[in-house]
PDB file of C-alpha atoms in Angstrom:
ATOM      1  CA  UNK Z   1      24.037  -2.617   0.368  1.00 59.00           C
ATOM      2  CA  UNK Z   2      21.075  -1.977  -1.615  1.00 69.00           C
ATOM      3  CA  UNK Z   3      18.528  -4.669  -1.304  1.00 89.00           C
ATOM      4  CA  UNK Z   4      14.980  -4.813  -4.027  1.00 96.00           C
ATOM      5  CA  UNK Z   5      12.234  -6.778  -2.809  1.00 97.00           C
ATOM      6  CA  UNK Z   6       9.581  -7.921  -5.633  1.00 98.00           C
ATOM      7  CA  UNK Z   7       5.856  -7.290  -4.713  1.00 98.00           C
ATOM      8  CA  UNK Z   8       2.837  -7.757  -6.569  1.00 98.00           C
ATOM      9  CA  UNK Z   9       0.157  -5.099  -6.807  1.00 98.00           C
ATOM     10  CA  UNK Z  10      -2.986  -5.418  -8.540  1.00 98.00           C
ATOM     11  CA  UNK Z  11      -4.466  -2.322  -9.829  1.00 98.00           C
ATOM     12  CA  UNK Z  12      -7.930  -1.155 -10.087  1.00 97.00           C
ATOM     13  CA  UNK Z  13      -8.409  -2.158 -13.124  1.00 97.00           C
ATOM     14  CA  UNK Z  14      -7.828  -5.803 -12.064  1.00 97.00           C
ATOM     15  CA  UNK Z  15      -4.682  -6.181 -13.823  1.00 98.00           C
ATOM     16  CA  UNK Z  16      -1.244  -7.614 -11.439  1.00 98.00           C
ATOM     17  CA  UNK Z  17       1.480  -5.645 -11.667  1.00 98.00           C
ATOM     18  CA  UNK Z  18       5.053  -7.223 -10.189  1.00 98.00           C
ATOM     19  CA  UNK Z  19       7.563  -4.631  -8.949  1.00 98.00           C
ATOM     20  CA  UNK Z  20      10.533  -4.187  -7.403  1.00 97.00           C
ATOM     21  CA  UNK Z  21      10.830  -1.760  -4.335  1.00 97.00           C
ATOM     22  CA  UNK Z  22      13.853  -0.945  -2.544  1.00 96.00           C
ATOM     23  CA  UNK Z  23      14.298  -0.964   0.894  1.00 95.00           C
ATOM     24  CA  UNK Z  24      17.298   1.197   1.892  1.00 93.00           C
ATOM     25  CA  UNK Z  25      14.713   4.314   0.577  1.00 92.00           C
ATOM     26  CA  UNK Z  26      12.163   4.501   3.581  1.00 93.00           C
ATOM     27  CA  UNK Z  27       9.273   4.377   1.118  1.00 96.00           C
ATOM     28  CA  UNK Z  28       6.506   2.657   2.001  1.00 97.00           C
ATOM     29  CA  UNK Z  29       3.818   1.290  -0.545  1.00 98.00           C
ATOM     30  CA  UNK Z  30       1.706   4.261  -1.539  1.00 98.00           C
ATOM     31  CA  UNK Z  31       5.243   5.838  -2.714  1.00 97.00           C
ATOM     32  CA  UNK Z  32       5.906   2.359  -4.627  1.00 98.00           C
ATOM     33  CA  UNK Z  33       2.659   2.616  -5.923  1.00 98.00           C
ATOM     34  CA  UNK Z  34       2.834   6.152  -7.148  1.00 97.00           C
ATOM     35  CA  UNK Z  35       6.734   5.884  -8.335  1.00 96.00           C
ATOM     36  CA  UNK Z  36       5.590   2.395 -10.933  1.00 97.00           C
ATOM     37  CA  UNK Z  37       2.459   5.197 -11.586  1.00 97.00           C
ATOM     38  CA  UNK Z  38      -0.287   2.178 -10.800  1.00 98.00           C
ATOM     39  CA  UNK Z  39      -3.114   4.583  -9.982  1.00 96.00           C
ATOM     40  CA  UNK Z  40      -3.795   7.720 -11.737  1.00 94.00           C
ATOM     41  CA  UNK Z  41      -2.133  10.907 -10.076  1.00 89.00           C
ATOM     42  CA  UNK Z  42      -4.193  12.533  -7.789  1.00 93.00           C
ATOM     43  CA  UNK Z  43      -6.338   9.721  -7.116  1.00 96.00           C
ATOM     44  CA  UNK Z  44      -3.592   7.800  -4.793  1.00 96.00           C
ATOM     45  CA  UNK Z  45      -1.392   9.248  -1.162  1.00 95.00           C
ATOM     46  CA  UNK Z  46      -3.957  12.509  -1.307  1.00 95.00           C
ATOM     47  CA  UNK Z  47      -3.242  13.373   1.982  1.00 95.00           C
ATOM     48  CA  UNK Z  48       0.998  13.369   1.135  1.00 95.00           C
ATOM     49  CA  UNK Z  49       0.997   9.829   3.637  1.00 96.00           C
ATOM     50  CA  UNK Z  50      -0.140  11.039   6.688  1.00 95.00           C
ATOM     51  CA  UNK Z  51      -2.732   8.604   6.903  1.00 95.00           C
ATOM     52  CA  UNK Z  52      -5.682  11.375   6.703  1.00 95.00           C
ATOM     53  CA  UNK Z  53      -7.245   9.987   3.836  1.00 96.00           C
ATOM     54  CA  UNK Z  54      -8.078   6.636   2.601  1.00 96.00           C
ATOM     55  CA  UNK Z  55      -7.002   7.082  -0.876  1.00 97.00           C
ATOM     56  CA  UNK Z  56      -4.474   4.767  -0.618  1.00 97.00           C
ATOM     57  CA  UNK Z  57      -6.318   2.236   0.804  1.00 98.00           C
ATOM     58  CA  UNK Z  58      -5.585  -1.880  -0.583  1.00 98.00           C
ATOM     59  CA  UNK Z  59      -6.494  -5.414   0.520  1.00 98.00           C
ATOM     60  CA  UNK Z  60      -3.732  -7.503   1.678  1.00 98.00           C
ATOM     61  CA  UNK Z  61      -3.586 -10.896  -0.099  1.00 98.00           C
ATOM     62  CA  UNK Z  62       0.066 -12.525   1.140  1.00 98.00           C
ATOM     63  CA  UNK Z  63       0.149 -14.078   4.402  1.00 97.00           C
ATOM     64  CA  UNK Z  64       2.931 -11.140   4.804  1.00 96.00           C
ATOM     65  CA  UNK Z  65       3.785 -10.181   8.377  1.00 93.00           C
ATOM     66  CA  UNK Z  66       2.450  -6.449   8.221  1.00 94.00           C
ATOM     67  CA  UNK Z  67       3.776  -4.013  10.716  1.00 90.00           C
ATOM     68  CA  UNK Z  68       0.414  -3.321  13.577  1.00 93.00           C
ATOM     69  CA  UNK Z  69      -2.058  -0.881  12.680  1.00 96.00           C
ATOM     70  CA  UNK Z  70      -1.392   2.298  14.283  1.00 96.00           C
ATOM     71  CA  UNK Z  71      -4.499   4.255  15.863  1.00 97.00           C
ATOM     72  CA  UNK Z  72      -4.903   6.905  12.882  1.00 96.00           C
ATOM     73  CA  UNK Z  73      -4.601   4.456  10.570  1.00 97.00           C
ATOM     74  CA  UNK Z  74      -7.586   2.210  12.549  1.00 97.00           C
ATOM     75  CA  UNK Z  75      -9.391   5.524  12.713  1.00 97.00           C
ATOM     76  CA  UNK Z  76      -8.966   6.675   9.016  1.00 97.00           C
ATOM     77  CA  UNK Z  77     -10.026   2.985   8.233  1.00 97.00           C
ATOM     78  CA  UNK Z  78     -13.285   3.243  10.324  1.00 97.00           C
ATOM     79  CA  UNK Z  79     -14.777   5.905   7.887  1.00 95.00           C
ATOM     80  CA  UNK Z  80     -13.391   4.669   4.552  1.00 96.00           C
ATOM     81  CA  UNK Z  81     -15.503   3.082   1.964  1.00 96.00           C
ATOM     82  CA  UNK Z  82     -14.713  -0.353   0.913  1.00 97.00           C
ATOM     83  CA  UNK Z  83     -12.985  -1.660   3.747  1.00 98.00           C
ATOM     84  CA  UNK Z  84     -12.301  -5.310   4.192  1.00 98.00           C
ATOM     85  CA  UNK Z  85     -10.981  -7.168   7.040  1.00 97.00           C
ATOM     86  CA  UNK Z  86      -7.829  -7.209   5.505  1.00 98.00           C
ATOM     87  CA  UNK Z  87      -7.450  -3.450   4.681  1.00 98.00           C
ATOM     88  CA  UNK Z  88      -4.708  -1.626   5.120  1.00 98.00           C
ATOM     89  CA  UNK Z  89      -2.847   1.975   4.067  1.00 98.00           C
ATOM     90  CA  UNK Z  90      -0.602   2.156   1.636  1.00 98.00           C
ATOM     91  CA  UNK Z  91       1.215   5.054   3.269  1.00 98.00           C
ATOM     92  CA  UNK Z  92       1.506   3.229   6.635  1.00 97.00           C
ATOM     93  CA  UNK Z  93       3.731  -0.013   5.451  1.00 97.00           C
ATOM     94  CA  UNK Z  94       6.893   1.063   5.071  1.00 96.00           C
ATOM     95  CA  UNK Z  95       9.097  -1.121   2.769  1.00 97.00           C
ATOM     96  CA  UNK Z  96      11.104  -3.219   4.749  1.00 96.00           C
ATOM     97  CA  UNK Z  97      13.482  -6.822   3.657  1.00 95.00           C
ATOM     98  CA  UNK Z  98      10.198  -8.767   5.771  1.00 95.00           C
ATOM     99  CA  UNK Z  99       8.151  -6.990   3.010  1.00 96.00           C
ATOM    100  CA  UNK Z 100       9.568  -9.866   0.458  1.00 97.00           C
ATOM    101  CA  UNK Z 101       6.479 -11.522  -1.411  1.00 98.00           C
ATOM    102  CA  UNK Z 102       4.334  -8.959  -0.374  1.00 98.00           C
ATOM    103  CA  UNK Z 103       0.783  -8.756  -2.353  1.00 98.00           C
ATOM    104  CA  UNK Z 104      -2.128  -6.048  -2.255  1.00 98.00           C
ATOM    105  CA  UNK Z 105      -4.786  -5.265  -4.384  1.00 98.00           C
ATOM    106  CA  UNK Z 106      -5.835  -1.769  -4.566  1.00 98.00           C
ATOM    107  CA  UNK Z 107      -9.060  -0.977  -3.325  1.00 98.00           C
ATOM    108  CA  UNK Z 108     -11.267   1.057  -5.260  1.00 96.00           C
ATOM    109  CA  UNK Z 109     -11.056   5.091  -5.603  1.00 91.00           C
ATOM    110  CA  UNK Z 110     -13.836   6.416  -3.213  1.00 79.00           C
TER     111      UNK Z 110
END
């Protein structure tokens, strides 16, 4: 049974964008993110997701439950630019029925 969540994502340019990702794919959000083209290519999942660069890095706004932050993630975080307390990696939250509701902003490119 295919199940769509709807999650907002604000691009860098400021501007909210409200999509649907499905969640019988195993995407996670940099893929979403990529797939509605919301950041220019090549400037978004450099790395291919394996959380070695911080280009997909966005600020969680929703109270949404977020899977824990895995060591490389933590580390790849600790050298980005623009993190925030509530930074995550796109590439690390995988889209999941929990993910319902979810909103991030995009942080900027560094």
């Amino acid at each position: 049974m295919e199940q769509d969540i709807t999650i907002k994502i604000t691009d860098r340019e400021g501007v909210a964008h409200t999509v649907l990702a499905p969640t019988d794919m195993a995407m996670n959000l940099m893929e979403v993110v990529r797939s509605y083209e919301l950041a220019p290519e090549g400037t978004i999942g450099v790395c291919g997701g394996m959380a070695m660069c911080a280009s997909c890095q966005c600020y969680v706004v929703s109270a949404t439950e977020l899977p824990e932050m895995q060591d490389d993630e933590e580390a790849m975080l600790s050298e980005a630019f623009y993190v925030k307390d509530n930074s995550r990696l796109g590439c690390q939250i995988q889209i999941t029925p929990e993910m319902e509701g979810l909103e991030v902003e995009l942080a900027p490119e560094s």
